[in-house]
PDB file of C-alpha atoms in Angstrom:
ATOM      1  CA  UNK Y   1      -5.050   8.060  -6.300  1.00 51.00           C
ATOM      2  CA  UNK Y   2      -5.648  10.254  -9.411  1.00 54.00           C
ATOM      3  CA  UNK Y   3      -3.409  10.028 -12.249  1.00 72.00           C
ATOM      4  CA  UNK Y   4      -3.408  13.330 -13.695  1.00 84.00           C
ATOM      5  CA  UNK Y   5      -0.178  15.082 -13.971  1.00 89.00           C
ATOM      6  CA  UNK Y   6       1.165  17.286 -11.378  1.00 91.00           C
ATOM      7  CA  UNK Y   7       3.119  19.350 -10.203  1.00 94.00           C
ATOM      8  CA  UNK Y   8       4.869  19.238  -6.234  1.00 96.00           C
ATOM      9  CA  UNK Y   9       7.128  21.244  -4.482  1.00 97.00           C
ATOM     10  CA  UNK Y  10       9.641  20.123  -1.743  1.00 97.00           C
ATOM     11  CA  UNK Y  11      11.175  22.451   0.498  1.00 97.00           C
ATOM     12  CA  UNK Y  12      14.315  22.556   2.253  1.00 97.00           C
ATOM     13  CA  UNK Y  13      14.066  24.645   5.525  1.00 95.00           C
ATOM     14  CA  UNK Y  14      17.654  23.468   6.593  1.00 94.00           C
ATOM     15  CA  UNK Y  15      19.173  22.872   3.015  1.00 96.00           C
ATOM     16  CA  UNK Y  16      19.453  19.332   3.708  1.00 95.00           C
ATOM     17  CA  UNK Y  17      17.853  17.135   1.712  1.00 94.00           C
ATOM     18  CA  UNK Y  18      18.179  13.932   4.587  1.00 94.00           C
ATOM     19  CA  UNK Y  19      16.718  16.537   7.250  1.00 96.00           C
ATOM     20  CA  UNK Y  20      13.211  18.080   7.202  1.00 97.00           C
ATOM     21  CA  UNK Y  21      10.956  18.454   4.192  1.00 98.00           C
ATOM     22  CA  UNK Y  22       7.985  20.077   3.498  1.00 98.00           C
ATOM     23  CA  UNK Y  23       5.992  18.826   0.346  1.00 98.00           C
ATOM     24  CA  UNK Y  24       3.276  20.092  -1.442  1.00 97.00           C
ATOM     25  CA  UNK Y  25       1.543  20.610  -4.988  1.00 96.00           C
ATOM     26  CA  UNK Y  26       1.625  23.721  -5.957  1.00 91.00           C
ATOM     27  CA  UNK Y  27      -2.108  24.615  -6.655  1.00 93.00           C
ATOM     28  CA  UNK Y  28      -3.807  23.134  -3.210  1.00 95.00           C
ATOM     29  CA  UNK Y  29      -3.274  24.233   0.147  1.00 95.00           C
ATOM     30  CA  UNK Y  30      -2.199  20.886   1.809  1.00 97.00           C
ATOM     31  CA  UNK Y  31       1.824  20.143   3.361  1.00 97.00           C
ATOM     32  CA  UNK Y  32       2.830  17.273   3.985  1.00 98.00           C
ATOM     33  CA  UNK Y  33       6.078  17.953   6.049  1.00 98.00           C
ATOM     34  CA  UNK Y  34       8.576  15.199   6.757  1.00 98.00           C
ATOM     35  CA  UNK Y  35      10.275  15.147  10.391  1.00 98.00           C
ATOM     36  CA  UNK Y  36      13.304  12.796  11.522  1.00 97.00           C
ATOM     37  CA  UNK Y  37      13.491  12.360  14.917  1.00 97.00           C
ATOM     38  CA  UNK Y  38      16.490  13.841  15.679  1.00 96.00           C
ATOM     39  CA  UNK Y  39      15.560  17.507  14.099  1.00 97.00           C
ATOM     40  CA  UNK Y  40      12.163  17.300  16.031  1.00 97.00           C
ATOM     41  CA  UNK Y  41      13.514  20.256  17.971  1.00 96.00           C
ATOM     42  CA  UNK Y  42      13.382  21.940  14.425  1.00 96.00           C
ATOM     43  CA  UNK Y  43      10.381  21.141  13.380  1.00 96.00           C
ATOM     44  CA  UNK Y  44       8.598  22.451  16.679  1.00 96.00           C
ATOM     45  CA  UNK Y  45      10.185  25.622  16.642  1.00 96.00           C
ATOM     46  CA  UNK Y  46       8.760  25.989  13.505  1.00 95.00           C
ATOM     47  CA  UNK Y  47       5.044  27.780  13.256  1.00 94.00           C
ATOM     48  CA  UNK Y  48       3.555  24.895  11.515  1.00 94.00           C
ATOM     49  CA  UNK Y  49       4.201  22.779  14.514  1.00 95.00           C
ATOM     50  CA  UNK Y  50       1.312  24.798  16.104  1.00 94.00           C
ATOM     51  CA  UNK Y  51      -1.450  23.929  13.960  1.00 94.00           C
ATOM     52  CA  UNK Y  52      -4.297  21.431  14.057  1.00 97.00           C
ATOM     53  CA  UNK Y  53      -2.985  18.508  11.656  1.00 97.00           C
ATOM     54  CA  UNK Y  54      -2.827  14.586  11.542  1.00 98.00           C
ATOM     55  CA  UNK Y  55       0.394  12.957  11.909  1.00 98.00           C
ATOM     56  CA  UNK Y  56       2.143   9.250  11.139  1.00 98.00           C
ATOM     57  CA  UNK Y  57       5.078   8.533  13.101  1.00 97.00           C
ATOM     58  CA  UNK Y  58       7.121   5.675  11.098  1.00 96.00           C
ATOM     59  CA  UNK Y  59       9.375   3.440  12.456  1.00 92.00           C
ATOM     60  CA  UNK Y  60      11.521   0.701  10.554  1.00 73.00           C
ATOM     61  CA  UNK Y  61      14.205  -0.261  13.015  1.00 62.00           C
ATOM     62  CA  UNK Y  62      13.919  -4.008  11.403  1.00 50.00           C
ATOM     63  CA  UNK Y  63      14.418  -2.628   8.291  1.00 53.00           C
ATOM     64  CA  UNK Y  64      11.497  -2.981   5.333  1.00 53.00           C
ATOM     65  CA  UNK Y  65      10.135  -6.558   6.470  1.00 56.00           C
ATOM     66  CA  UNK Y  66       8.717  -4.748   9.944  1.00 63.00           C
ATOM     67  CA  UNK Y  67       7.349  -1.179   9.045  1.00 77.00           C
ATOM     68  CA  UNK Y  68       5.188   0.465  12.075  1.00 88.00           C
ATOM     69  CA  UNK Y  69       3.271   3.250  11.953  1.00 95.00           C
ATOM     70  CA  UNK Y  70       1.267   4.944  14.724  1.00 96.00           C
ATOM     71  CA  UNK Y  71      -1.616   7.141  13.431  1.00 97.00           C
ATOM     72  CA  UNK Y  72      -2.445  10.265  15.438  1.00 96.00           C
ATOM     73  CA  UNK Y  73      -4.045  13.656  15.133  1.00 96.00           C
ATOM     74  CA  UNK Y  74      -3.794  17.078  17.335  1.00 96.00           C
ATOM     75  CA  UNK Y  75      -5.068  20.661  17.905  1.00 94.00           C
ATOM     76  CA  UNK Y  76      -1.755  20.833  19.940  1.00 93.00           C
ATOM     77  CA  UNK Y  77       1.346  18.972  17.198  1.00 96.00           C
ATOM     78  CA  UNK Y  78       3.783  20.304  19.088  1.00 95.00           C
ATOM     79  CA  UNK Y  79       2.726  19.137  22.622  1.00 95.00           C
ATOM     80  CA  UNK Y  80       1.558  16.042  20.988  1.00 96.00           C
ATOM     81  CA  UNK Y  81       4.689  14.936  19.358  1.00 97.00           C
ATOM     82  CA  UNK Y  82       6.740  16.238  22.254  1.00 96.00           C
ATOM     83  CA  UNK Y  83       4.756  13.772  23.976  1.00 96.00           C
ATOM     84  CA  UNK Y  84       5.492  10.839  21.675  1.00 97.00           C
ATOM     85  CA  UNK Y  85       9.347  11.643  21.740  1.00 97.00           C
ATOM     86  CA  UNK Y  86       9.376  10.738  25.487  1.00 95.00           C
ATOM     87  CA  UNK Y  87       6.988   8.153  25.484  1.00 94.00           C
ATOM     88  CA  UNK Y  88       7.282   6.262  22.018  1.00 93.00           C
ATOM     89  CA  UNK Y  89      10.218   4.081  21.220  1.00 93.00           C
ATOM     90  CA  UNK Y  90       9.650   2.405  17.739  1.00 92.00           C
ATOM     91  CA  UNK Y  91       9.909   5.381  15.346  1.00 95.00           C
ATOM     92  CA  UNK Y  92      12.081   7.518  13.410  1.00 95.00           C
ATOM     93  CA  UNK Y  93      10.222   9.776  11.341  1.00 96.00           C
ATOM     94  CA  UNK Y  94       7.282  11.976  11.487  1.00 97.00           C
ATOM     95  CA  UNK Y  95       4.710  12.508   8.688  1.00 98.00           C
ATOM     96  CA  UNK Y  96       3.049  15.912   9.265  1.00 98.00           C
ATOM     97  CA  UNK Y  97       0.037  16.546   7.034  1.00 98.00           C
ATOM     98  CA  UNK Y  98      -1.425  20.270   7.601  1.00 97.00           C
ATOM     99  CA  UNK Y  99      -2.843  23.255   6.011  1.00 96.00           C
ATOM    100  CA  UNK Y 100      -1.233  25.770   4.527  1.00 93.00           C
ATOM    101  CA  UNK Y 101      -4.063  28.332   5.272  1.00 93.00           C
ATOM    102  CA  UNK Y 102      -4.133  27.045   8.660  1.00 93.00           C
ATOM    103  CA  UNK Y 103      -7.858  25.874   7.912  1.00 93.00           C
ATOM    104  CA  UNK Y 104      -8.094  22.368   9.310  1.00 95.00           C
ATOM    105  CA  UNK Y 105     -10.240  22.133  12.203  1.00 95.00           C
ATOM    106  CA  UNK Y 106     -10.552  19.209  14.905  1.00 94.00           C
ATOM    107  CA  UNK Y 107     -13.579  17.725  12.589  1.00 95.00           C
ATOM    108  CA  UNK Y 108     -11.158  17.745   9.986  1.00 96.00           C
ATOM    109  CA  UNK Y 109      -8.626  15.873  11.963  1.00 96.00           C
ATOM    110  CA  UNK Y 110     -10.349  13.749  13.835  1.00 95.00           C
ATOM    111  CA  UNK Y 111     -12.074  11.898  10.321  1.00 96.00           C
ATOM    112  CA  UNK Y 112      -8.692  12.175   9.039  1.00 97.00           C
ATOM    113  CA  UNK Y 113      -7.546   9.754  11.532  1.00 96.00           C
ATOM    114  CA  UNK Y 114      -9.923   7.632  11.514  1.00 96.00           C
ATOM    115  CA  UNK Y 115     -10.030   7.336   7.485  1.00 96.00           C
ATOM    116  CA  UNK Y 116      -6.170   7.362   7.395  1.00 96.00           C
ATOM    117  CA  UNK Y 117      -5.787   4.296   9.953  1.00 95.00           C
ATOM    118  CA  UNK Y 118      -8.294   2.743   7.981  1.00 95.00           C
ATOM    119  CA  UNK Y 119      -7.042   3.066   4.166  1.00 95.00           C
ATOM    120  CA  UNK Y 120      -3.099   2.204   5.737  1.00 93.00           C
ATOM    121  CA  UNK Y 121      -4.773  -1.196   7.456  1.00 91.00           C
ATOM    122  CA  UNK Y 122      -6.566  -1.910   4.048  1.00 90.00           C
ATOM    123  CA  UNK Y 123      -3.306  -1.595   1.937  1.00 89.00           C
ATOM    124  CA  UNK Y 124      -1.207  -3.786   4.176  1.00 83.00           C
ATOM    125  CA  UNK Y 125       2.031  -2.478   3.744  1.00 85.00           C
ATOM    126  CA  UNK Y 126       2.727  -0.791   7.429  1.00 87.00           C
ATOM    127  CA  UNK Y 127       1.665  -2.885  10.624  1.00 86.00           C
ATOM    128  CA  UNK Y 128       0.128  -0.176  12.860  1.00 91.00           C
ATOM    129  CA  UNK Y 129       0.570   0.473  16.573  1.00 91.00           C
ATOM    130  CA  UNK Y 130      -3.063   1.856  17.338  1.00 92.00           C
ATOM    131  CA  UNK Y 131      -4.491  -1.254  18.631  1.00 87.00           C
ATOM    132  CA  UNK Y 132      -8.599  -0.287  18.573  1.00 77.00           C
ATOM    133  CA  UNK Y 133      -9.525   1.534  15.379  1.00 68.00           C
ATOM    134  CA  UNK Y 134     -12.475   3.640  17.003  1.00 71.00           C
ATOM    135  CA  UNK Y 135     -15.501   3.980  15.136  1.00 84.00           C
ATOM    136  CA  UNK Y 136     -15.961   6.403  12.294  1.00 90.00           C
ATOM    137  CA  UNK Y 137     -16.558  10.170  13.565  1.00 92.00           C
ATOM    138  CA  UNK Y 138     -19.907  12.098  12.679  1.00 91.00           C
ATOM    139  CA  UNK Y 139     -18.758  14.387   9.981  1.00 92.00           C
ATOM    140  CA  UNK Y 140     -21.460  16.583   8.204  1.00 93.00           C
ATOM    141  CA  UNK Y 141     -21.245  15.943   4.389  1.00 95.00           C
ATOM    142  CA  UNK Y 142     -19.681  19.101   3.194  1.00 95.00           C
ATOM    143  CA  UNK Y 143     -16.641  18.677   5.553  1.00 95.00           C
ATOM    144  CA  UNK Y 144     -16.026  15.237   4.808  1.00 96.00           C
ATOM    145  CA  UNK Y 145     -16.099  15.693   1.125  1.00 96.00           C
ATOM    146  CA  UNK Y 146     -13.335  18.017   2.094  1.00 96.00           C
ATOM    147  CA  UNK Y 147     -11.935  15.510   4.024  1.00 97.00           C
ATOM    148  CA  UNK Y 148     -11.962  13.236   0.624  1.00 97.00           C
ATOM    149  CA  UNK Y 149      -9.990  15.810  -1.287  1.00 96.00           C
ATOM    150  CA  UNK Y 150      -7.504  16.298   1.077  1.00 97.00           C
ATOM    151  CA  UNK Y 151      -6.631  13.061   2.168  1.00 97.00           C
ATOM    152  CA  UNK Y 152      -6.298  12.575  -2.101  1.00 96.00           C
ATOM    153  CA  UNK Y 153      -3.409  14.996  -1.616  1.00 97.00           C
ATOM    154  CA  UNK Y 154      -1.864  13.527   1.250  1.00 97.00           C
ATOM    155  CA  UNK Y 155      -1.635  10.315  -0.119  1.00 96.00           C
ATOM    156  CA  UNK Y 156       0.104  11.726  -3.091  1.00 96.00           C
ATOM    157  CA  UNK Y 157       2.686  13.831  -0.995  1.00 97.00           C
ATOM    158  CA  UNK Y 158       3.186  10.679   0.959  1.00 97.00           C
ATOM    159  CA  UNK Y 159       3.898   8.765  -1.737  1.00 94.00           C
ATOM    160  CA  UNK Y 160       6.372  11.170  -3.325  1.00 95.00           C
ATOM    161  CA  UNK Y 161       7.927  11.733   0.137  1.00 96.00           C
ATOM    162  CA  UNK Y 162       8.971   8.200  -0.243  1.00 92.00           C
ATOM    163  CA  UNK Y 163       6.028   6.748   2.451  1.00 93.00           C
ATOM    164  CA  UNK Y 164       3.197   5.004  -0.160  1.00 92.00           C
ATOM    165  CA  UNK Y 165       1.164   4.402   2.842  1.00 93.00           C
ATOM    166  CA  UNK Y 166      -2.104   3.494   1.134  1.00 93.00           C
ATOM    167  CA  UNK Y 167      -0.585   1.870  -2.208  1.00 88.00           C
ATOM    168  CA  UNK Y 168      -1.694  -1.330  -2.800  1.00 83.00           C
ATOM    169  CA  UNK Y 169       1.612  -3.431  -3.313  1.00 82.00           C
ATOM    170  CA  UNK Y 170      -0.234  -5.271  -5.843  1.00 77.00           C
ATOM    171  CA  UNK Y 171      -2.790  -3.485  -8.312  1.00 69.00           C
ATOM    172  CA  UNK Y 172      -6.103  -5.810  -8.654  1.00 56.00           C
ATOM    173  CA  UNK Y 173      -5.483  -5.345 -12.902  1.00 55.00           C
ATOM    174  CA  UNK Y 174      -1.906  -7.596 -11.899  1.00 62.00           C
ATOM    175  CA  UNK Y 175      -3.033  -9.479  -9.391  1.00 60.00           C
ATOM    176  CA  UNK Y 176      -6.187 -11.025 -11.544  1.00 66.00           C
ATOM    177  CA  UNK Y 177      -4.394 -11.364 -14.854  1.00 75.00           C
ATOM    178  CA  UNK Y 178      -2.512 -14.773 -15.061  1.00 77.00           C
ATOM    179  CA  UNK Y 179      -0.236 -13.082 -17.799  1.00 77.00           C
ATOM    180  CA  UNK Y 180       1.403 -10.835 -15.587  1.00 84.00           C
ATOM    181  CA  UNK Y 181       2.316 -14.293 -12.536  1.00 94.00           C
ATOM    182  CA  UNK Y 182       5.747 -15.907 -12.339  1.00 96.00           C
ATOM    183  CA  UNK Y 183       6.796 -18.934 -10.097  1.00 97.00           C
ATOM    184  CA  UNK Y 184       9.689 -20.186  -8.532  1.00 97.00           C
ATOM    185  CA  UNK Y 185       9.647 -24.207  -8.062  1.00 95.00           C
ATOM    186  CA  UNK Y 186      12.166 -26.959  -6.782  1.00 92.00           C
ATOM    187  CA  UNK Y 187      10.390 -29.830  -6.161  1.00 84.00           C
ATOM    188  CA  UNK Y 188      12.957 -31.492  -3.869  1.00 85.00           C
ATOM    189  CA  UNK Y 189      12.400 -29.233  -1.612  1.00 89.00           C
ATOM    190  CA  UNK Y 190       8.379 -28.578  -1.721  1.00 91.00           C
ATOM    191  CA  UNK Y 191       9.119 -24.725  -2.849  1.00 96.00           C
ATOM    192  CA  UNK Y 192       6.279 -23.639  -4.777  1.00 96.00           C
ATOM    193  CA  UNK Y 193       6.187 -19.624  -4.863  1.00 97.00           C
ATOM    194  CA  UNK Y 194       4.041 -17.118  -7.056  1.00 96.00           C
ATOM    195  CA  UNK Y 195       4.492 -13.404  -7.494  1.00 95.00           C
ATOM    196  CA  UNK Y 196       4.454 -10.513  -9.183  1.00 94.00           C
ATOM    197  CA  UNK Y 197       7.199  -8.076 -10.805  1.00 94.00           C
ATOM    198  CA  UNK Y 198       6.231  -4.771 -10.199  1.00 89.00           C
ATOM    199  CA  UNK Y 199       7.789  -0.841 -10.155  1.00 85.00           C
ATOM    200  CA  UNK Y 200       8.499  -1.517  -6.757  1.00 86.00           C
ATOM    201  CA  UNK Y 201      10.772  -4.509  -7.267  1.00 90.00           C
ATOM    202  CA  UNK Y 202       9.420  -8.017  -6.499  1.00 95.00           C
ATOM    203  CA  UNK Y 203       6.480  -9.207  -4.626  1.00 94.00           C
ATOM    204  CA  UNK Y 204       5.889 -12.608  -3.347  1.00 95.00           C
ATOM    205  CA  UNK Y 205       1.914 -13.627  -2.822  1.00 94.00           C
ATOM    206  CA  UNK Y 206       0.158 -14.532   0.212  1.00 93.00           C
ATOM    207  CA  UNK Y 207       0.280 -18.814   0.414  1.00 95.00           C
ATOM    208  CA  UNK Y 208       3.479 -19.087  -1.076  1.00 97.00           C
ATOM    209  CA  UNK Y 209       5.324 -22.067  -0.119  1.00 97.00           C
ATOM    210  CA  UNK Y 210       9.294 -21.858   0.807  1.00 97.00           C
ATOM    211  CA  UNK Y 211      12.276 -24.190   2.463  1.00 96.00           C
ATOM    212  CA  UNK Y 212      12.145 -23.679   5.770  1.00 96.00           C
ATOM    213  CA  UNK Y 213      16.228 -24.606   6.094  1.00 96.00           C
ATOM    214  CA  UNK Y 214      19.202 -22.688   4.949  1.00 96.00           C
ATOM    215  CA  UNK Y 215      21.741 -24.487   2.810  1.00 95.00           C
ATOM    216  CA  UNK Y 216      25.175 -23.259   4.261  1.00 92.00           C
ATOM    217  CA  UNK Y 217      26.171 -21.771   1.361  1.00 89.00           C
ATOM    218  CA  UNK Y 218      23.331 -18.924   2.203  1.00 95.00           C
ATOM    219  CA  UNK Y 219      25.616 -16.730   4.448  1.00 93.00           C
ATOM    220  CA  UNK Y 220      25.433 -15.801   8.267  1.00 94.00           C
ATOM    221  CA  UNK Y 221      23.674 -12.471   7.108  1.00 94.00           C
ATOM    222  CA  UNK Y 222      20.818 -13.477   4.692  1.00 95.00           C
ATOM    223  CA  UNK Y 223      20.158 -16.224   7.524  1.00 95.00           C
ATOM    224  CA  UNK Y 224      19.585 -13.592  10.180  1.00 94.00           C
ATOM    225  CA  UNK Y 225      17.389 -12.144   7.533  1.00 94.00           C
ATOM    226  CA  UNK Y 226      15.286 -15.097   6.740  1.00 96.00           C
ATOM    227  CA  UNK Y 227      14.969 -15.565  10.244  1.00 94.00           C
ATOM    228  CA  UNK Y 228      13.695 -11.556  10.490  1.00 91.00           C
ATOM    229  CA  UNK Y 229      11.034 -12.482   7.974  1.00 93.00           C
ATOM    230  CA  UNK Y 230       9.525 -15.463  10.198  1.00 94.00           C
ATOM    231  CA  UNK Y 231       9.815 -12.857  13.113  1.00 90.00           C
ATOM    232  CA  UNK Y 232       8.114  -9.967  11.352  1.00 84.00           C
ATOM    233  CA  UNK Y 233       5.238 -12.558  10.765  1.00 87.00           C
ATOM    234  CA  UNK Y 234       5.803 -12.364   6.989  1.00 91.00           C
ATOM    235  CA  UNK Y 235       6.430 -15.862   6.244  1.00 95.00           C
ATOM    236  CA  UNK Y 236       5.551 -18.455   8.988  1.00 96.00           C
ATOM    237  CA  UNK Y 237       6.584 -22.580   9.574  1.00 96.00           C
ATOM    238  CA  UNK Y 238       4.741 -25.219   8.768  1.00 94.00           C
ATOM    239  CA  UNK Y 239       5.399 -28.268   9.928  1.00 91.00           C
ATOM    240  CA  UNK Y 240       9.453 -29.130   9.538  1.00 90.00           C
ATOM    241  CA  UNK Y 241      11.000 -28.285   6.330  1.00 94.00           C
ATOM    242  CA  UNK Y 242       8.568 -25.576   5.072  1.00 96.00           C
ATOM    243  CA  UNK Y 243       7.214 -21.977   5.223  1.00 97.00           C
ATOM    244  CA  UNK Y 244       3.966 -20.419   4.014  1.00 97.00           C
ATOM    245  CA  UNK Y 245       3.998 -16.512   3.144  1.00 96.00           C
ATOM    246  CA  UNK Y 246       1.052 -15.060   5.309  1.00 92.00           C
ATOM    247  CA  UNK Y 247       1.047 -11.929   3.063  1.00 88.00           C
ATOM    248  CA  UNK Y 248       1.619 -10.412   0.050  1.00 91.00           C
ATOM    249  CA  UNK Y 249       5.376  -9.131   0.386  1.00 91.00           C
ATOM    250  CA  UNK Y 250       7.754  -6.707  -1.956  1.00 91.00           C
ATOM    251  CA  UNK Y 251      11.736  -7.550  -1.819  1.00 93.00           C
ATOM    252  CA  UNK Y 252      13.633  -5.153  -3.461  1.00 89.00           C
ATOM    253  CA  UNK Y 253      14.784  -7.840  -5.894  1.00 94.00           C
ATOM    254  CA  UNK Y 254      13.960 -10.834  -7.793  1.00 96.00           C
ATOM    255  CA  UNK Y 255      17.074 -12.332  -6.649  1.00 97.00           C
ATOM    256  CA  UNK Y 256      16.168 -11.740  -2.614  1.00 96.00           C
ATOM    257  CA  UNK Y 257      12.539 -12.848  -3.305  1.00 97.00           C
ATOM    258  CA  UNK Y 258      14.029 -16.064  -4.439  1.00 97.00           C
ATOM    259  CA  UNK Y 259      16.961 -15.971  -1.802  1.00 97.00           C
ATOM    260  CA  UNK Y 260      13.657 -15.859   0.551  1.00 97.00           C
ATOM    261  CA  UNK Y 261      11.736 -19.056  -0.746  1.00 97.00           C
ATOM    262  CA  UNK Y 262      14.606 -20.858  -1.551  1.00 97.00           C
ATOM    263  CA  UNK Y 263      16.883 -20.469   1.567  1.00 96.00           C
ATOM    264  CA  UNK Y 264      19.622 -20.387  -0.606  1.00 96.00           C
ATOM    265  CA  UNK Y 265      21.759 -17.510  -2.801  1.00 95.00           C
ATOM    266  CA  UNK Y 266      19.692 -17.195  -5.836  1.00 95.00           C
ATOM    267  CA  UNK Y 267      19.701 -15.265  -9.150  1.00 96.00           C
ATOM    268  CA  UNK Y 268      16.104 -14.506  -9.399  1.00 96.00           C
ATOM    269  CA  UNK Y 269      16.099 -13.488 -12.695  1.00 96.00           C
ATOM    270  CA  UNK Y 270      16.762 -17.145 -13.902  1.00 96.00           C
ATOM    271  CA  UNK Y 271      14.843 -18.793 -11.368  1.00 97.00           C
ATOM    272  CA  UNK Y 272      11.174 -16.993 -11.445  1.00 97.00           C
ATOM    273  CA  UNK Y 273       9.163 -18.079 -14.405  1.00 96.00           C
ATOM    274  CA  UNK Y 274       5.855 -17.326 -16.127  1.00 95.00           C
ATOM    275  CA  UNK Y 275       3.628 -20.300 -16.852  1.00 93.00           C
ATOM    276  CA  UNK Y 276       5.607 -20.903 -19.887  1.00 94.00           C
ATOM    277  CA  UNK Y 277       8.767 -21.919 -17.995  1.00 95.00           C
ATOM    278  CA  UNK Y 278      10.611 -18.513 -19.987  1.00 95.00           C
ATOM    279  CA  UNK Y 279      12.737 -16.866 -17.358  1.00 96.00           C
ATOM    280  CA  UNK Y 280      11.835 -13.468 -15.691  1.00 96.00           C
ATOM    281  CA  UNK Y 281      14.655 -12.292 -17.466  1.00 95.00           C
ATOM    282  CA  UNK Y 282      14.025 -13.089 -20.989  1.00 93.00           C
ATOM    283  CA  UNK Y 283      10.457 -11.181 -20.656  1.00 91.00           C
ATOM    284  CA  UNK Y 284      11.482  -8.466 -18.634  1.00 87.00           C
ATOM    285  CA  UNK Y 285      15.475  -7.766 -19.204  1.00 81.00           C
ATOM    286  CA  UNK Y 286      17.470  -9.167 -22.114  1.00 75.00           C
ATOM    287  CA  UNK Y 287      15.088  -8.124 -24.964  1.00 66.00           C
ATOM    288  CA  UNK Y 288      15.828  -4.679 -23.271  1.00 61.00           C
ATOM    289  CA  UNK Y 289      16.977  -2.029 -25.772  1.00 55.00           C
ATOM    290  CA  UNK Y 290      16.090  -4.664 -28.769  1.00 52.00           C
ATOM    291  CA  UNK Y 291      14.270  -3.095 -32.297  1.00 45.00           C
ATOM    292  CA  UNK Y 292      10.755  -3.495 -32.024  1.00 38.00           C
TER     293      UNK Y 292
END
């Protein structure tokens, strides 16, 4: 995603910020409007809803450890996502990208969707409910270059909509320089984690090891939420008193990525370390506000 400034609209067609949105940067011709499901009589009454466009419908019943997306593109959007209001179960919002000028055509779309489902598997942060990928779409040169630049938008609006669909959750620059790792041990208990403090919050790295057991002190409600994790696939058993993370994950915390590994309350801050055993919070919080 470029980094050059810029500058994006959001819109407000019912004055509600919770309700629909329609986002945009002010010098292309690409919307990205925002749909809950309950106001998608709105947005089809609306003449957008008319146009040829891509969609992602988002679901996150499970909260933020079982995101699903479903990819899907249209001449028809409103027929189409009429369709997945009776039919589809699992989500909660709709992600509308279209043209302003009305200028996207089904070639448009069609690589859109392909390229979209594509770039979202690659970043890992949404499971998708598409099953087969398809193969790539023939696309003449000129229109997929087109297809480049707009997607570059979309990712953008996504992102500032609050949906960073194709972000990394780890940049390669972070993930490759030893400086930037911290790790959470107790070796009674065989936990051996390694992750990354990011803008996001906290992200724990694929192959981390965790307890497996809750100490009672951990609460009925972060127990069910351990247990979500294992269900969501994001950390898995092995053998009886362990867990492995399958995937790169982002907690909102340092204290819940902790809470996560070590199946007990945690203060994260104290217990992640770089390789130098000094606390996450030393390097990252207490020298806060400090003369340089």
């Amino acid at each position: 995603m470029s980094s050059t400034p810029k500058t994006i609209q959001i819109f407000l067609p019912g004055g509600d910020p919770r309700g629909v949105r329609i986002a945009e940067i002010t010098t292309r011709i690409v919307q990205v409007i925002e749909v809950p499901r309950t106001l998608l009589t709105d947005f089809l009454a609306m003449e957008q809803s008319s146009q040829v466009g891509v969609y992602v419908l988002v679901g996150e019943e499970a909260g933020d450890d079982d995101r699903r997306v479903y990819v899907g593109q249209s001449g028809d959007l409103r027929a189409r996502l009429a369709q997945h209001h009776q039919k589809k179960d699992f989500w909660q919002r709709a992600l509308v990208l279209i043209s302003r000028t009305n200028s996207l055509t089904q070639t448009h779309a069609l690589f859109l969707e392909w390229y979209v489902l594509k770039q979202l598997r690659q970043a890992g942060r949404f499971s998708d409910e598409n099953g087969n990928a398809g193969s790539r779409p023939h696309t003449p040169p000129p229109l997929e270059a087109d297809c480049m630049e707009i997607f570059e938008t979309g990712s953008t609006l996504f992102s500032t909509l609050g949906y960073p669909l194709f972000d990394p959750l780890v940049a390669v620059t972070e993930a490759e320089n030893p400086a930037e790792h911290f790790f959470c041990h107790s070796p009674g208990t065989g936990v051996d984690g390694k992750g990354l403090y990011t803008a996001e919050g906290f992200v724990v790295l694929a192959g981390s090891l965790g307890r497996l057991a809750n100490a009672p002190s951990i609460g009925e409600a972060n127990e069910r939420w351990r247990q979500q994790l294992i269900e969501a696939n994001v950390m898995r058993p092995e053998g009886e008193a362990k867990v492995v993370f399958n995937k790169d994950h982002l907690f909102s915390s340092p204290s819940a990525s902790a809470m996560a590994l070590l199946g007990r309350r945690a203060n994260g801050w104290i217990e992640w370390k770089n390789a130098d055993g000094v606390t996450l919070d030393e390097l990252k919080r207490s020298n806060l506000g400090e003369d340089a």
